[in-house]
């Protein structure tokens, strides 16, 4: 017997606006204003602490002194050379980590025997602090750009590897049984099942590793004589130019923030096929 649907209201479509209205969250403009307000509050607190003399001007110069250094730095070739040296080492190590970490993670995540046999080795290797291994790399490779890229690679490869492995293992049992029952070829199964399932996790690992690559590169430059933002921070601090040192530190933070934004944008474009609920 047919059931009449007259007089019934259609089911409401869940949209981002509907979810935001129910939760009471701010819109995009309101969120931007809240974020800017937090930044302004931090700057005002920083200026108040510096003006009150609670901390010496050598240790904490005021924001006006720090931001006043940027016009001179922007017109200086040494500033852009330092930024380029840092990005060169970070991107080189990051790229090699992608080439190594993603395939190994997919293979070990797809085949249980490979994952179980490599688990102990991976757990041991990723437990070593990368900075603690820096003296060993200095003895073996010397204070060279290759050494910096190698340290960045070791810091980035395990997050990428583990996320790729986790993504490959996230194929639901029902889909795995269906693929096995229909005897789908391995290459087709990888392209149509494993890779789409693992892509969200891989993108998460890439986003985390991208920011880590810059931080590790700067840390290596601080501890060695390699050129870059970290080396410029040390030189400015030792020369008594604390405001310039803070300007380079803010530059490093800005680079990390921009890399994170680019990673999020790339992730949103590559994962447009996901449902909105999964994306949120």
C-alpha positions as semicolon CSV with decimal commas, in nm:
position;residue;x (nm);y (nm);z (nm)
1;X;0,000;0,000;0,000
2;X;0,138;0,340;-0,099
3;X;0,195;0,584;0,180
4;X;0,084;0,941;0,113
5;X;0,339;1,213;0,163
6;X;0,098;1,505;0,134
7;X;0,126;1,756;0,414
8;X;0,470;1,639;0,516
9;X;0,754;1,884;0,525
10;X;1,068;1,789;0,336
11;X;1,366;1,695;0,547
12;X;1,590;1,999;0,604
13;X;1,919;2,003;0,422
14;X;2,213;2,028;0,662
15;X;2,445;2,304;0,549
16;X;2,734;2,481;0,715
17;X;2,502;2,774;0,789
18;X;2,251;2,540;0,957
19;X;2,520;2,379;1,171
20;X;2,664;2,719;1,264
21;X;2,319;2,850;1,357
22;X;2,255;2,553;1,587
23;X;2,591;2,568;1,758
24;X;2,593;2,946;1,786
25;X;2,940;2,973;1,628
26;X;3,056;3,296;1,464
27;X;3,056;3,344;1,090
28;X;3,368;3,382;0,881
29;X;3,382;3,759;0,935
30;X;3,321;3,724;1,307
31;X;3,590;3,457;1,333
32;X;3,838;3,681;1,152
33;X;3,758;3,968;1,388
34;X;3,810;3,743;1,690
35;X;4,147;3,628;1,558
36;X;4,258;3,986;1,486
37;X;4,143;4,092;1,834
38;X;4,361;3,820;1,988
39;X;4,663;3,941;1,787
40;X;4,601;4,304;1,890
41;X;4,566;4,197;2,255
42;X;4,902;4,017;2,243
43;X;5,072;4,319;2,083
44;X;4,926;4,556;2,341
45;X;5,037;4,329;2,626
46;X;5,383;4,305;2,472
47;X;5,406;4,684;2,440
48;X;5,285;4,734;2,798
49;X;5,539;4,491;2,943
50;X;5,824;4,647;2,744
51;X;5,719;5,005;2,839
52;X;5,687;4,917;3,208
53;X;6,043;4,790;3,216
54;X;5,944;4,456;3,368
55;X;6,195;4,294;3,131
56;X;6,515;4,452;3,006
57;X;6,501;4,601;2,657
58;X;6,784;4,369;2,554
59;X;6,578;4,063;2,634
60;X;6,243;4,202;2,519
61;X;6,242;4,507;2,292
62;X;5,911;4,678;2,224
63;X;5,699;4,588;1,921
64;X;5,765;4,930;1,764
65;X;6,140;4,865;1,769
66;X;6,098;4,516;1,624
67;X;5,858;4,602;1,344
68;X;6,060;4,912;1,267
69;X;6,342;4,683;1,153
70;X;6,143;4,529;0,869
71;X;6,170;4,815;0,615
72;X;6,549;4,800;0,637
73;X;6,550;4,419;0,625
74;X;6,319;4,407;0,323
75;X;6,558;4,628;0,129
76;X;6,857;4,415;0,230
77;X;6,981;4,132;0,013
78;X;7,116;3,947;0,318
79;X;6,762;3,913;0,457
80;X;6,623;3,747;0,145
81;X;6,934;3,533;0,112
82;X;6,879;3,403;0,465
83;X;6,513;3,327;0,391
84;X;6,613;3,148;0,070
85;X;6,879;2,939;0,245
86;X;6,630;2,826;0,510
87;X;6,360;2,741;0,256
88;X;6,609;2,558;0,035
89;X;6,714;2,319;0,312
90;X;6,357;2,278;0,439
91;X;6,203;2,206;0,098
92;X;6,482;1,967;-0,005
93;X;6,445;1,752;0,306
94;X;6,066;1,774;0,287
95;X;6,057;1,663;-0,077
96;X;6,281;1,361;-0,011
97;X;6,065;1,270;0,290
98;X;5,757;1,265;0,063
99;X;5,930;1,045;-0,196
100;X;6,039;0,796;0,072
101;X;5,762;0,815;0,331
102;X;5,447;0,797;0,117
103;X;5,531;0,480;-0,083
104;X;5,670;0,296;0,221
105;X;5,367;0,393;0,429
106;X;5,124;0,274;0,162
107;X;5,306;-0,057;0,116
108;X;5,335;-0,137;0,486
109;X;4,977;-0,024;0,545
110;X;4,840;-0,241;0,266
111;X;5,024;-0,562;0,360
112;X;4,998;-0,670;0,723
113;X;5,318;-0,878;0,708
114;X;5,521;-0,576;0,596
115;X;5,373;-0,359;0,872
116;X;5,435;-0,614;1,147
117;X;5,793;-0,686;1,037
118;X;5,887;-0,316;1,024
119;X;5,703;-0,201;1,336
120;X;5,992;-0,249;1,580
121;X;6,244;-0,079;1,353
122;X;6,014;0,218;1,291
123;X;5,934;0,258;1,661
124;X;6,302;0,259;1,750
125;X;6,409;0,501;1,477
126;X;6,134;0,755;1,535
127;X;6,210;0,761;1,908
128;X;6,547;0,930;1,853
129;X;6,537;1,311;1,889
130;X;6,663;1,452;1,560
131;X;6,849;1,743;1,721
132;X;7,029;1,500;1,952
133;X;7,168;1,326;1,643
134;X;7,303;1,654;1,506
135;X;7,662;1,601;1,636
136;X;7,674;1,266;1,456
137;X;7,565;1,424;1,128
138;X;7,820;1,703;1,175
139;X;8,097;1,443;1,207
140;X;7,977;1,242;0,908
141;X;7,854;1,509;0,667
142;X;8,009;1,826;0,808
143;X;7,841;2,165;0,835
144;X;7,694;2,156;0,484
145;X;7,351;2,217;0,325
146;X;7,331;1,840;0,268
147;X;7,352;1,784;0,642
148;X;7,069;2,034;0,704
149;X;6,849;1,868;0,444
150;X;6,924;1,526;0,597
151;X;6,815;1,638;0,943
152;X;6,497;1,788;0,797
153;X;6,431;1,463;0,612
154;X;6,455;1,255;0,930
155;X;6,223;1,494;1,113
156;X;5,960;1,484;0,837
157;X;5,969;1,129;0,704
158;X;5,811;0,956;1,004
159;X;5,497;1,175;1,030
160;X;5,442;1,127;0,656
161;X;5,516;0,754;0,672
162;X;5,286;0,688;0,969
163;X;4,997;0,891;0,826
164;X;5,026;0,713;0,491
165;X;5,035;0,378;0,669
166;X;4,732;0,466;0,880
167;X;4,541;0,582;0,571
168;X;4,615;0,260;0,382
169;X;4,492;0,056;0,678
170;X;4,168;0,256;0,703
171;X;3,997;0,068;0,420
172;X;3,675;-0,071;0,568
173;X;3,653;-0,451;0,600
174;X;3,340;-0,463;0,381
175;X;3,519;-0,291;0,091
176;X;3,826;-0,509;0,138
177;X;3,612;-0,825;0,129
178;X;3,428;-0,704;-0,181
179;X;3,754;-0,631;-0,364
180;X;3,892;-0,971;-0,264
181;X;3,574;-1,153;-0,369
182;X;3,572;-0,996;-0,714
183;X;3,946;-1,058;-0,754
184;X;4,020;-0,700;-0,847
185;X;4,380;-0,666;-0,976
186;X;4,628;-0,526;-0,728
187;X;4,715;-0,215;-0,930
188;X;4,349;-0,128;-0,984
189;X;4,275;-0,192;-0,617
190;X;4,557;0,043;-0,520
191;X;4,437;0,321;-0,754
192;X;4,066;0,296;-0,680
193;X;4,052;0,180;-0,319
194;X;4,374;0,220;-0,120
195;X;4,494;0,555;-0,254
196;X;4,160;0,742;-0,221
197;X;4,117;0,604;0,130
198;X;4,470;0,704;0,232
199;X;4,478;1,050;0,070
200;X;4,316;1,242;0,363
201;X;4,564;1,095;0,611
202;X;4,855;1,158;0,374
203;X;4,754;1,524;0,340
204;X;4,743;1,557;0,719
205;X;5,095;1,416;0,745
206;X;5,220;1,650;0,470
207;X;5,068;1,953;0,642
208;X;5,236;1,869;0,972
209;X;5,569;1,783;0,811
210;X;5,574;2,102;0,599
211;X;5,571;2,325;0,907
212;X;5,813;2,097;1,089
213;X;6,063;2,120;0,802
214;X;6,102;2,497;0,845
215;X;6,132;2,476;1,224
216;X;6,396;2,203;1,209
217;X;6,594;2,387;0,939
218;X;6,604;2,698;1,156
219;X;6,703;2,492;1,460
220;X;6,995;2,340;1,268
221;X;7,107;2,688;1,160
222;X;7,098;2,810;1,521
223;X;7,319;2,524;1,638
224;X;7,563;2,531;1,347
225;X;7,732;2,784;1,122
226;X;7,504;2,716;0,827
227;X;7,351;3,031;0,672
228;X;6,982;3,102;0,713
229;X;6,728;3,264;0,943
230;X;6,854;3,077;1,250
231;X;7,212;3,189;1,187
232;X;7,097;3,550;1,149
233;X;6,911;3,529;1,481
234;X;7,227;3,413;1,656
235;X;7,438;3,684;1,492
236;X;7,190;3,956;1,586
237;X;7,169;3,833;1,944
238;X;7,545;3,817;1,984
239;X;7,579;4,165;1,832
240;X;7,332;4,316;2,077
241;X;7,067;4,379;1,808
242;X;6,784;4,208;1,990
243;X;6,515;4,390;1,790
244;X;6,660;4,252;1,467
245;X;6,676;3,903;1,620
246;X;6,307;3,926;1,706
247;X;6,233;4,045;1,351
248;X;6,393;3,729;1,213
249;X;6,198;3,519;1,463
250;X;5,872;3,680;1,348
251;X;5,978;3,609;0,990
252;X;6,019;3,241;1,076
253;X;5,675;3,231;1,236
254;X;5,520;3,403;0,936
255;X;5,678;3,153;0,697
256;X;5,542;2,864;0,903
257;X;5,196;3,021;0,907
258;X;5,196;3,077;0,530
259;X;5,308;2,719;0,467
260;X;5,024;2,596;0,685
261;X;4,773;2,807;0,489
262;X;4,906;2,676;0,158
263;X;4,887;2,319;0,287
264;X;4,527;2,365;0,398
265;X;4,434;2,518;0,063
266;X;4,597;2,233;-0,128
267;X;4,423;1,978;0,096
268;X;4,083;2,141;0,038
269;X;4,134;2,135;-0,340
270;X;4,257;1,776;-0,355
271;X;3,983;1,645;-0,125
272;X;3,685;1,819;-0,285
273;X;3,536;1,476;-0,356
274;X;3,477;1,415;0,015
275;X;3,133;1,483;0,163
276;X;3,101;1,823;0,346
277;X;3,054;1,652;0,683
278;X;3,381;1,462;0,646
279;X;3,561;1,778;0,536
280;X;3,439;1,969;0,840
